[in-house]
Amino acid sequence: MKINLIVNHNHYDYYPRPDEYLIESLRKLGFQSVKKGCDTTSCGVCSVIVDGQLVPSCSYLTSRCDQKEVLTVEGIPEEARHIAEFITAEGVDQCGFCSPGHVMAIHALKLELKNPTMEEIKHYLAGNMCRCSGYEGQHRAIKKMMEVE
Amino acid sequence: MKADRIVKPSSLEQAYEILISEKSATILGGGLFLRLQKKHFTTLIDCSHLLSSEILIGDVISIGSMTSLRDIETNLSLPKGLNQSVKQISGVGVRNLATIGGSVYGRYPFSDINTMLVALDATLTFFNSGKISMRKYNEEGLKEKDILLEISFRAPQFSASAFYKKVYTDFSLINLSVSNNTLAIGARPMRPIYLEHVDFSKSPKEILSEVEFGSDFKGSKEYRRALCEARLEDLIYTMGGHHEN
């Protein structure tokens, strides 16, 4: 089955296996920012945006991505740098393994919610785990970033 | 999960034909629970282009089976209890993928939304089997595989949902849903049950006296009963009762 996979606005002719998930396809295509964490839909580390919606790429069948717009951190370099500056300023970047998924979740949050409350931010990001930080620093960073924009 | 092929049928008739002709063919909903299973499917049937993901609001509310849990969470025209029931099912990304059809068809006993749909006395519409009560389906399932098209129910005057999770995004240890004067309890850990014509002026202990709870690795039946009584008291308080002492 051939599909037209659109990643960060570039088109790829791709032949996924029937049971191939998007994380595997993206990494094969060189999008190494997409990390494999729990591989059971629980941690949010593999989060990408498909047609404007945040999804765990470990559980999204690639064959369902025909003609869909997939966005990874590589597709939003300026935005990713901007978010990272706020996160590092709070000292919560640490190991960085969860950062790409976290950045995509924050990007999706910004697309979806205008002027979110702290409670809404925490709720939105609850599916993105970080084993280094205690989340408070991340939440402070996001709140500061959203306030200054 | 392993699969030999994935097909996108051109009609529901064709999808149904494939579904019943192959023993290990299955319909893809959101695909999340299939993903976690150690099963080998001959054929995955992707009907997402044929099934509705629309929510129609009226005296009778109908929800297409491909509607995502995130859409149910954020559609504030739906009964409040239904919004509440899905809001802590994993994270936003998962709720964007998970569908109401997948949750219902799987009859997952831990499902928060299934408990709410039992309380709402929802009606399920299947491609071949027609209309079946959610309560009957929940108990008995179907004799043959089928394709779930729609979930519908009468808009309640009041609805609310509560649960207890050890971690914010975890499966519930217990969940409760109220629709008018019907109370449903799920994740007992058995399938949801319901009590009709509940007198909410009674204490949670009295209301739940006949309800059976079970034990699993997450918690004992005694613990579940205690949690259920506490969360029911919270629900009754949101309805304007109890909590005086």
Coordinates of N, CA and C in Angstrom, one line a residue, chain B residues 165-245:
Chain B
K165 N -8.6 7.8 40.5 CA -7.4 7.3 39.8 C -6.2 7.6 40.7
K166 N -5.3 6.6 40.8 CA -4.2 6.8 41.6 C -3.2 7.8 41.0
V167 N -3.2 7.9 39.7 CA -2.4 8.8 38.9 C -3.4 9.6 38.0
Y168 N -3.2 10.9 37.7 CA -4.1 11.7 37.0 C -4.6 11.0 35.7
T169 N -3.7 10.4 35.0 CA -4.1 9.8 33.6 C -4.3 8.3 33.6
D170 N -4.3 7.7 34.8 CA -4.4 6.3 34.9 C -5.8 5.8 34.6
F171 N -6.0 4.5 34.5 CA -7.3 3.9 34.5 C -7.9 4.1 35.9
S172 N -9.3 4.1 35.9 CA -10.0 4.4 37.2 C -10.0 3.1 38.1
L173 N -9.8 3.3 39.4 CA -10.0 2.2 40.3 C -11.5 2.0 40.5
I174 N -12.2 3.1 40.4 CA -13.7 3.0 40.5 C -14.2 4.2 39.7
N175 N -15.4 4.1 39.1 CA -16.0 5.2 38.4 C -17.5 5.2 38.7
L176 N -18.1 6.4 38.7 CA -19.6 6.5 39.0 C -20.1 7.5 38.0
S177 N -21.3 7.3 37.6 CA -22.0 8.2 36.7 C -23.5 8.3 37.2
V178 N -24.0 9.6 37.1 CA -25.4 9.8 37.5 C -26.1 10.5 36.3
S179 N -27.2 9.9 35.9 CA -28.1 10.6 34.9 C -29.5 10.6 35.5
N180 N -30.0 11.8 35.7 CA -31.2 12.0 36.5 C -31.2 11.2 37.8
N181 N -32.1 10.2 38.0 CA -32.0 9.5 39.3 C -31.4 8.0 39.0
T182 N -30.6 7.9 38.0 CA -30.0 6.6 37.8 C -28.5 6.7 38.1
L183 N -28.0 5.7 38.8 CA -26.6 5.7 39.2 C -25.9 4.5 38.5
A184 N -24.8 4.7 37.9 CA -24.1 3.5 37.3 C -22.7 3.5 37.9
I185 N -22.2 2.3 38.2 CA -20.9 2.2 38.8 C -20.1 1.2 38.0
G186 N -18.9 1.6 37.6 CA -18.0 0.8 36.8 C -16.6 0.6 37.4
A187 N -15.8 -0.1 36.7 CA -14.4 -0.4 37.2 C -14.5 -1.1 38.6
R188 N -15.5 -1.9 38.8 CA -15.7 -2.5 40.2 C -14.7 -3.6 40.6
P189 N -14.0 -4.3 39.8 CA -13.5 -4.0 38.5 C -14.3 -4.7 37.4
M190 N -15.5 -5.3 37.7 CA -16.3 -5.9 36.7 C -17.1 -4.8 35.9
R191 N -17.8 -5.3 34.9 CA -18.5 -4.4 34.0 C -19.5 -3.5 34.8
P192 N -19.8 -2.3 34.3 CA -20.7 -1.4 35.0 C -22.1 -2.0 35.3
I193 N -22.6 -1.6 36.4 CA -24.0 -2.0 36.7 C -24.7 -0.6 37.0
Y194 N -26.0 -0.7 37.1 CA -26.8 0.5 37.3 C -27.9 0.3 38.3
L195 N -28.2 1.4 39.0 CA -29.3 1.4 40.0 C -30.3 2.4 39.5
E196 N -31.6 2.1 39.4 CA -32.6 3.1 38.9 C -33.4 3.6 40.1
H197 N -34.0 4.8 39.9 CA -34.8 5.4 40.9 C -34.1 5.5 42.3
V198 N -32.9 6.0 42.2 CA -32.1 6.0 43.4 C -32.5 7.2 44.3
D199 N -32.7 7.0 45.6 CA -33.0 8.1 46.5 C -31.7 8.6 47.0
F200 N -31.3 9.8 46.4 CA -30.0 10.3 46.8 C -30.0 11.0 48.2
S201 N -31.2 11.0 48.8 CA -31.1 11.6 50.2 C -30.6 10.5 51.2
K202 N -30.6 9.3 50.7 CA -30.0 8.2 51.6 C -28.5 8.3 51.6
S203 N -27.8 7.7 52.5 CA -26.4 7.7 52.6 C -25.8 6.8 51.5
P204 N -24.5 7.2 51.1 CA -23.9 6.3 50.1 C -23.8 4.9 50.5
K205 N -23.6 4.6 51.8 CA -23.5 3.2 52.3 C -24.8 2.5 52.0
E206 N -26.0 3.2 52.3 CA -27.3 2.5 52.0 C -27.5 2.3 50.5
I207 N -27.1 3.4 49.8 CA -27.4 3.3 48.3 C -26.6 2.1 47.7
L208 N -25.3 1.9 48.2 CA -24.4 1.0 47.6 C -24.5 -0.4 48.3
S209 N -25.4 -0.6 49.2 CA -25.4 -1.8 50.0 C -25.5 -3.1 49.2
E210 N -26.3 -3.0 48.1 CA -26.5 -4.2 47.3 C -25.5 -4.4 46.1
V211 N -24.6 -3.4 46.0 CA -23.6 -3.4 44.9 C -22.4 -4.3 45.2
E212 N -22.1 -5.1 44.3 CA -21.0 -6.1 44.5 C -19.7 -5.4 43.9
F213 N -18.6 -5.5 44.7 CA -17.3 -5.0 44.3 C -16.4 -6.2 44.2
G214 N -15.3 -6.1 43.5 CA -14.3 -7.2 43.4 C -12.9 -6.7 43.6
S215 N -12.0 -7.6 43.7 CA -10.6 -7.3 44.0 C -9.8 -7.6 42.7
D216 N -8.7 -6.8 42.5 CA -7.7 -7.1 41.5 C -6.4 -6.6 42.0
F217 N -5.4 -6.6 41.2 CA -4.1 -6.1 41.6 C -4.1 -4.6 42.0
K218 N -5.1 -3.9 41.6 CA -5.1 -2.4 41.8 C -5.7 -2.1 43.2
G219 N -6.6 -3.0 43.6 CA -7.2 -2.7 44.9 C -8.2 -3.8 45.3
S220 N -8.5 -3.8 46.6 CA -9.4 -4.9 47.2 C -10.8 -4.4 47.0
K221 N -11.8 -5.3 47.2 CA -13.2 -4.9 47.1 C -13.6 -4.0 48.2
E222 N -12.9 -4.2 49.4 CA -13.2 -3.3 50.5 C -12.8 -1.8 50.2
Y223 N -11.6 -1.8 49.6 CA -11.0 -0.4 49.3 C -11.9 0.2 48.2
R224 N -12.3 -0.6 47.2 CA -13.2 0.0 46.2 C -14.5 0.5 46.7
R225 N -15.1 -0.3 47.6 CA -16.4 0.1 48.2 C -16.2 1.5 49.0
A226 N -15.1 1.6 49.7 CA -14.8 2.8 50.5 C -14.7 4.0 49.6
L227 N -13.9 3.8 48.5 CA -13.7 4.8 47.5 C -15.0 5.2 46.8
C228 N -15.8 4.2 46.5 CA -17.1 4.5 45.8 C -18.0 5.3 46.7
E229 N -18.0 4.9 48.0 CA -18.9 5.6 48.9 C -18.5 7.1 49.0
A230 N -17.2 7.3 49.1 CA -16.6 8.7 49.2 C -16.9 9.5 47.9
R231 N -16.7 8.9 46.8 CA -16.9 9.6 45.5 C -18.5 9.9 45.3
L232 N -19.3 8.9 45.8 CA -20.7 9.1 45.6 C -21.2 10.3 46.5
E233 N -20.6 10.4 47.7 CA -20.9 11.5 48.6 C -20.6 12.8 47.9
D234 N -19.4 12.8 47.2 CA -19.0 14.0 46.4 C -20.0 14.3 45.4
L235 N -20.5 13.3 44.7 CA -21.5 13.5 43.6 C -22.8 14.1 44.2
I236 N -23.2 13.5 45.3 CA -24.4 13.9 45.9 C -24.3 15.4 46.3
Y237 N -23.1 15.8 46.8 CA -22.9 17.2 47.2 C -23.0 18.1 46.0
T238 N -22.5 17.7 44.8 CA -22.7 18.5 43.7 C -24.1 18.6 43.2
M239 N -24.9 17.7 43.7 CA -26.4 17.7 43.4 C -27.1 18.5 44.5
G240 N -26.4 19.1 45.5 CA -27.0 19.9 46.5 C -27.4 19.2 47.8
G241 N -26.9 18.0 48.0 CA -27.3 17.2 49.2 C -26.2 16.9 50.1
H242 N -26.5 16.2 51.2 CA -25.5 15.7 52.2 C -24.4 16.7 52.7
H243 N -23.2 16.2 53.1 CA -22.0 17.0 53.5 C -22.3 18.0 54.6
E244 N -23.2 17.6 55.5 CA -23.5 18.6 56.6 C -22.6 18.6 57.7
N245 N -22.0 17.3 58.0 CA -21.1 17.3 59.2 C -19.7 17.3 58.7

